[in-house]
Amino acid sequence: MTENVRTHSAHWGVFHARWDGSRLRVRPHPGDPDPSPVLDNVPAAVGHAARVAAPAVRRGWWDRGPGRDPGRGRDGYRTVSWDAVLDRLAEETHRVRSTHGDEAVYGGSYGWASAGRFHHAQSQLHRFLALTGGYTRSVNTYSGGAAEVVLPHVLGTFDAVTRYAVTWDQVAAHTDTVVAFGGMALKNSAIAAGGVSRHVERGAMRAARERGAVFVLVSPLRPDLPEALDATWLPIRPGTDVALMLALMHTIVEAGRADTDFLASHCDGWDRLREYLFAAPARDAGWAEDITGIPAATIRELAWRMAHGRTLVTVAQSLQRAEHGEQPVWGGTALAAVLGQIGLSGGGFNYGLGSLGHYGRPRNAVPVPTFSRAPNPVTSFIPVARVADMLLHPGETYSYRGVDDTYPHVRMAWWAGGNPFHHHQDLRRLRRAVAELDTFVVHDPMWTATARHADVVLPSTTTLERDDIGATSSDPLVVAMKQLVPRHGEARDDYDVLADLAARLGHGEAFTEGRTSHEWLVHMYDRTRKGLADRGLDAPSFEEFWERGELELPRRPDDGGMLGRFRADPARHPLPTASGRVQLGSGPIAALGLPDHPGHPAWIEPTEVPDDRHPFWLVSNQPATRLHSQLDFGAHSAGAKRSGREVVRIHPDDAARLGIGDGDVVRIHNDRGACLAAARVTDDIRPGVLQLPTGAWWDPRPDPDRPEFGDDGLCVHGNPNAVTRDRGTSSFAQGCSGQLCAVAVERYRYDAPEVTAHVPPVMR
Ligand SMILES: Nc1nc2c(c(=O)[nH]1)N[C@H]1C(S)=C(S)[C@@H](COP(=O)(O)OP(=O)(O)OC[C@H]3O[C@@H](n4cnc5c(=O)[nH]c(N)nc54)[C@H](O)[C@@H]3O)O[C@H]1N2
Ligand SMILES: Nc1nc2c(c(=O)[nH]1)N[C@H]1C(S)=C(S)[C@@H](COP(=O)(O)OP(=O)(O)OC[C@H]3O[C@@H](n4cnc5c(=O)[nH]c(N)nc54)[C@H](O)[C@@H]3O)O[C@H]1N2
Ligand SMILES: [Mo]
């Protein structure tokens, strides 16, 4: 490495960078066989106009004090000094805690923040809130909310069946047929929280293909598997995968190809599911054709193929981010069980393989550095995606995992490292929800849509502006993430800001434990150094590690994981389910009597489906050109937009019927809101489906076609959460169901307004 070149890491890859005083140049780590183009977004973080340059307060809050206020998201801001804002914030935290109790502080703070183990914003905030009295927390994720609840009942703990089940090496070596529900898009596996030094997925899939493996893509969107695999594409009607899975099981059983030995020795509740499959109406291929849009003959052919050779079923996270999303997760498990392949090398079921870069990789043999947590003295919590419900309906009852609970009355919400006005559904409703707060505090480097709704905006440094350690247990490289560029304006590290606040609240020493940031890095690194020394391996001191810039950890041999051990000896290695076996039906779940979550995998018609007024399914999936909303203004993200607007895919037949041409600005709308986007006409998508990725910063204006929606009826930038629905996946798991909703689309009749999402508010 030449002088001035430093190593750094992002959720989308490890990189080398050089700062020449005015420009940051970035190139991928030389060891990465397939780097992500998302790296090209990084340089724009330096000095961009959308950076928060100094602490800012919403004028209504600063002048009139805390309280319910529909001005959130509408008022102007003014700049104040760090001391003034932290004094005021300490006072307000004390007021809320002493008047309303500690559970009135919401510290869910969901979000991806940046790579780097110490300056992980959410961990810092949780530690601060825990040590200063506690907070209402959130459980589960937007990523896998339904799966995280259902998988432990039917198969095993989330990590065991996502990260540490079937590996990419096994796929390359052993799989004959991969049936990928929702695909395994390379755009998705490019991302892993904490960083990824080697993108192996393309190579593994290609190796399998070259060996003769067949890939079957079940998805409304063709690019969900790499083109080079020459996959069989089954463009399924969104939200109907479980019907296809049931029909495959039915066909396999009827053909006498079910593994009855495995069902008897390793599964429980098969009788319950079998009865459902064969009772009228029989869940056969003809039945599923009407629901899924996939011809019965194709389903029968696929069933035949799956029953021969080594077959792997994968289910992308997207399938469960929809109404009744629990069902395809359970259905995929059951399908692999009927084939009798769970626990075989390269076969069976791997939930989420390909959805994230953490999955399907060997585990490190030595622990990576981690930041210490502090216990939260408050027990109150919500399933993460119920945040708007909580704010709008304090004290009301909701159900979760079969138990009734009530929403706490939250007065103060605090966010660091997440962007709810990116991740939440039905953003106009979220805006009404945050209007209910007394105080909304946001730490972020950027003037995101969330920052623009905060009462207090605290400017954070980006990862490029501080030293940190990048690492995760599924990647061998520990990265010395060295500061690359000077701090922006008055931005400060979240740690330093929270340490100052903790001191004002009388908990400074507990928060810092007397360490500077640098001392924390040394402290955190120590367990990794010890882990290496214990195995008699080269265990460099912190200084040596920092000097080298990276450290490669040994990895554990592939022992087949939890599912492999269970398969080999189910009595000695039972699964953590009620029966210790794969749970294909469940008496206790059936006994809950939930119509939206019966005691076996089932097809349940969604309550929102396309109709005459809203004839399209909108798929709002993860963006290929960025991570969520992060660096939306970066070169790779901006370069893929059209006239600064996000791009929506539409099938040529639909476009022709509606008079929409390639590149036209279209309005996507329903009774919750509307957004504009630029049309890309392509036969890569199933007719009747639109695809608009998430992540274009919400840019609300009045909608001339819906004046009753007020000043935020139309997002002019193309954020799908302007129209998505804010509803739990089911009353059992309460996951986020944002991936799918019903919409109409039309060519935009007016002059399209300019996008101003990346222009910061004017300061007074
Ligand atoms: N319609 C629809 N909506 C979805 C989804 C979908 O499929 N469809 N997917 C969902 C999923 S799976 C997820 S995970 C969520 C993602 O939602 P989020 O994780 O909330 O999205 P990000 O854009 O990653 O937000 C991270 C924020 O942290 C900030 N940040 C970065 N570094 C730092 C730092 O050091 N300090 C501080 N204080 N802030 C920092 C960034 O500027 C950014 O604002 O979105 C969900 N929303
Ligand atoms: N580039 C990039 N990669 C990412 C992220 C990102 O923001 N950018 N986010 C990361 C995060 S936090 C997560 S949780 C994962 C999420 O991983 P996923 O949830 O799997 O990712 P998505 O892109 O939302 O969805 C994958 C594909 O599923 C298809 N699909 C949608 N609905 C259906 C359906 O009903 N049936 C079928 N069969 N297919 C359907 C869509 O065509 C979509 O492209 O991605 C991670 N990877
Ligand atoms: Mo996610």
Short mmCIF file of N, CA, C and O in Angstrom, two decimals, residues 97 101-107 129-130 133-139 374-383 390 398 400 405-408 410:
data_model
loop_
_atom_site.label_atom_id
_atom_site.label_comp_id
_atom_site.label_asym_id
_atom_site.label_seq_id
_atom_site.Cartn_x
_atom_site.Cartn_y
_atom_site.Cartn_z
N ARG A 97 -38.71 11.75 32.11
CA ARG A 97 -38.55 10.59 33.01
C ARG A 97 -39.26 10.83 34.33
O ARG A 97 -39.94 9.93 34.85
N GLY A 101 -42.39 8.76 33.69
CA GLY A 101 -41.77 7.44 33.89
C GLY A 101 -40.82 7.10 32.74
O GLY A 101 -40.91 7.66 31.65
N ASP A 102 -39.92 6.16 33.04
CA ASP A 102 -38.86 5.84 32.07
C ASP A 102 -39.41 5.18 30.81
O ASP A 102 -38.80 5.26 29.75
N GLU A 103 -40.55 4.49 30.91
CA GLU A 103 -41.07 3.83 29.71
C GLU A 103 -41.62 4.85 28.70
O GLU A 103 -41.89 4.50 27.55
N ALA A 104 -41.73 6.12 29.11
CA ALA A 104 -42.18 7.16 28.18
C ALA A 104 -41.09 7.58 27.20
O ALA A 104 -41.32 8.40 26.31
N VAL A 105 -39.89 7.02 27.39
CA VAL A 105 -38.80 7.27 26.43
C VAL A 105 -38.72 6.08 25.49
O VAL A 105 -38.56 4.94 25.93
N TYR A 106 -38.85 6.32 24.17
CA TYR A 106 -38.74 5.24 23.20
C TYR A 106 -37.35 5.26 22.59
O TYR A 106 -36.95 6.25 21.97
N GLY A 107 -36.63 4.17 22.80
CA GLY A 107 -35.26 4.06 22.27
C GLY A 107 -35.13 2.90 21.31
O GLY A 107 -34.09 2.27 21.23
N LEU A 129 -29.24 5.23 27.00
CA LEU A 129 -30.62 5.26 27.54
C LEU A 129 -30.77 4.25 28.68
O LEU A 129 -31.47 4.52 29.66
N ALA A 130 -30.11 3.10 28.56
CA ALA A 130 -30.20 2.09 29.62
C ALA A 130 -29.58 2.63 30.92
O ALA A 130 -30.14 2.47 32.01
N GLY A 133 -31.69 5.39 33.02
CA GLY A 133 -33.03 5.13 33.53
C GLY A 133 -33.79 4.04 32.79
O GLY A 133 -34.70 3.43 33.33
N GLY A 134 -33.43 3.79 31.55
CA GLY A 134 -34.11 2.76 30.77
C GLY A 134 -35.06 3.36 29.76
O GLY A 134 -35.27 4.57 29.72
N TYR A 135 -35.64 2.49 28.92
CA TYR A 135 -36.44 2.96 27.80
C TYR A 135 -37.31 1.85 27.26
O TYR A 135 -37.00 0.66 27.42
N THR A 136 -38.39 2.23 26.60
CA THR A 136 -39.19 1.27 25.85
C THR A 136 -38.38 0.88 24.62
O THR A 136 -37.92 1.75 23.88
N ARG A 137 -38.21 -0.43 24.44
CA ARG A 137 -37.36 -0.88 23.34
C ARG A 137 -38.22 -1.49 22.24
O ARG A 137 -39.43 -1.66 22.41
N SER A 138 -37.59 -1.84 21.13
CA SER A 138 -38.29 -2.57 20.08
C SER A 138 -37.69 -3.96 19.97
O SER A 138 -36.52 -4.15 20.31
N VAL A 139 -38.49 -4.92 19.51
CA VAL A 139 -37.98 -6.26 19.27
C VAL A 139 -38.18 -6.63 17.81
O VAL A 139 -39.05 -6.08 17.14
N ALA A 374 -25.52 -2.50 28.07
CA ALA A 374 -25.88 -2.28 29.48
C ALA A 374 -27.32 -2.75 29.63
O ALA A 374 -28.13 -2.54 28.74
N PRO A 375 -27.66 -3.42 30.74
CA PRO A 375 -29.02 -3.92 30.90
C PRO A 375 -30.04 -2.78 30.97
O PRO A 375 -29.78 -1.74 31.60
N ASN A 376 -31.18 -2.98 30.33
CA ASN A 376 -32.23 -1.96 30.30
C ASN A 376 -33.20 -2.23 31.44
O ASN A 376 -33.87 -3.26 31.45
N PRO A 377 -33.31 -1.33 32.41
CA PRO A 377 -34.19 -1.61 33.55
C PRO A 377 -35.69 -1.57 33.21
O PRO A 377 -36.50 -2.04 34.01
N VAL A 378 -36.06 -1.06 32.05
CA VAL A 378 -37.48 -0.99 31.67
C VAL A 378 -37.83 -2.24 30.85
O VAL A 378 -37.05 -2.66 29.99
N THR A 379 -38.99 -2.84 31.09
CA THR A 379 -39.34 -4.07 30.38
C THR A 379 -40.26 -3.82 29.19
O THR A 379 -40.47 -4.71 28.36
N SER A 380 -40.83 -2.63 29.09
CA SER A 380 -41.81 -2.40 28.04
C SER A 380 -41.18 -2.42 26.65
O SER A 380 -40.07 -1.94 26.45
N PHE A 381 -41.89 -3.02 25.68
CA PHE A 381 -41.35 -3.14 24.32
C PHE A 381 -42.50 -3.19 23.32
O PHE A 381 -43.65 -3.42 23.69
N ILE A 382 -42.15 -2.97 22.04
CA ILE A 382 -43.10 -3.21 20.96
C ILE A 382 -42.40 -3.98 19.84
O ILE A 382 -41.19 -3.86 19.67
N PRO A 383 -43.18 -4.76 19.05
CA PRO A 383 -42.61 -5.28 17.81
C PRO A 383 -42.27 -4.06 16.94
O PRO A 383 -43.08 -3.13 16.83
N MET A 390 -48.17 2.50 18.05
CA MET A 390 -47.89 2.83 19.45
C MET A 390 -48.11 4.32 19.72
O MET A 390 -48.75 4.70 20.70
N TYR A 398 -52.93 -4.77 21.79
CA TYR A 398 -52.59 -5.47 20.55
C TYR A 398 -52.10 -6.86 20.93
O TYR A 398 -51.81 -7.13 22.10
N TYR A 400 -49.47 -10.17 20.24
CA TYR A 400 -48.14 -10.54 19.72
C TYR A 400 -47.78 -11.91 20.27
O TYR A 400 -47.87 -12.11 21.49
N ASP A 405 -51.08 -7.37 24.79
CA ASP A 405 -50.27 -6.38 25.49
C ASP A 405 -50.85 -5.00 25.18
O ASP A 405 -51.68 -4.88 24.28
N THR A 406 -50.42 -3.98 25.92
CA THR A 406 -50.91 -2.63 25.60
C THR A 406 -49.74 -1.74 25.21
O THR A 406 -48.61 -1.91 25.68
N TYR A 407 -50.02 -0.78 24.33
CA TYR A 407 -48.98 0.14 23.89
C TYR A 407 -48.66 1.14 25.01
O TYR A 407 -49.58 1.73 25.58
N PRO A 408 -47.38 1.33 25.32
CA PRO A 408 -47.02 2.35 26.31
C PRO A 408 -47.28 3.76 25.76
O PRO A 408 -47.37 3.94 24.55
N VAL A 410 -45.67 6.83 24.97
CA VAL A 410 -44.33 7.38 24.77
C VAL A 410 -44.42 8.88 24.54
O VAL A 410 -45.27 9.34 23.78
#
